XYZ file of C-alpha atoms in Angstrom:
72
model
C -0.316 0.387 -0.321
C 1.282 3.261 -0.885
C 0.017 6.057 1.783
C -0.225 9.289 -0.688
C -2.554 12.282 -1.087
C -5.766 11.290 -2.975
C -5.093 12.057 -6.476
C -1.540 12.839 -6.442
C -0.512 9.874 -8.754
C 2.848 8.314 -9.502
C 4.556 11.473 -9.600
C 3.492 12.709 -5.874
C 5.445 9.360 -4.362
C 8.483 10.829 -2.798
C 11.370 9.351 -1.056
C 9.026 10.393 2.337
C 6.139 8.471 1.417
C 5.245 5.625 3.453
C 4.918 1.804 1.809
C 3.731 -0.721 3.475
C 4.139 -4.056 2.335
C 3.117 -7.427 3.750
C 3.795 -11.139 3.039
C 1.303 -13.463 4.969
C 1.129 -17.114 4.710
C -1.698 -18.781 2.913
C -2.081 -21.214 6.612
C -4.441 -21.757 8.840
C -3.827 -20.500 12.319
C -2.896 -16.959 11.423
C -5.932 -15.343 11.883
C -5.362 -13.626 15.092
C -1.711 -12.901 14.329
C -0.923 -9.306 14.372
C -0.033 -8.292 10.669
C 2.595 -6.233 11.710
C 4.461 -9.184 12.277
C 4.432 -9.917 8.000
C 5.856 -6.637 6.995
C 8.645 -6.889 5.129
C 9.891 -4.616 1.937
C 8.650 -4.081 -1.541
C 11.908 -5.811 -2.854
C 11.520 -8.960 -1.655
C 8.097 -8.812 -2.946
C 9.096 -8.102 -6.084
C 12.058 -11.058 -5.398
C 9.739 -13.995 -4.853
C 7.225 -12.759 -7.480
C 9.056 -11.434 -10.354
C 6.970 -8.487 -10.490
C 8.431 -4.997 -10.888
C 6.259 -3.018 -8.432
C 5.968 0.812 -8.141
C 7.214 0.632 -11.916
C 5.401 4.097 -12.419
C 7.586 5.871 -9.740
C 10.682 7.362 -10.213
C 13.385 5.073 -10.403
C 15.697 6.830 -8.050
C 12.669 7.194 -5.588
C 11.417 3.634 -6.320
C 14.733 2.275 -4.920
C 14.433 3.834 -1.484
C 11.090 3.171 -0.617
C 11.159 -0.338 -2.090
C 13.997 -1.452 0.229
C 12.400 0.064 3.373
C 10.308 -2.059 5.949
C 7.764 0.061 7.404
C 7.462 0.205 10.858
C 5.099 3.198 12.099
């Protein structure tokens, strides 16, 4: 999830933009687990899926925000 102002679009994404990505297993018994324990970087999701996420964001910004793991 990219937390951005409504209507700002990809050009409104900066290195300060909050990005939240999670990788939750598709297994029984995690319903009561806190989703925050599954937070990962966008880069890790890209490695696992082969997708290039946030590709409409400037490359210099993309490299910064995709490497971070949200901790708020």
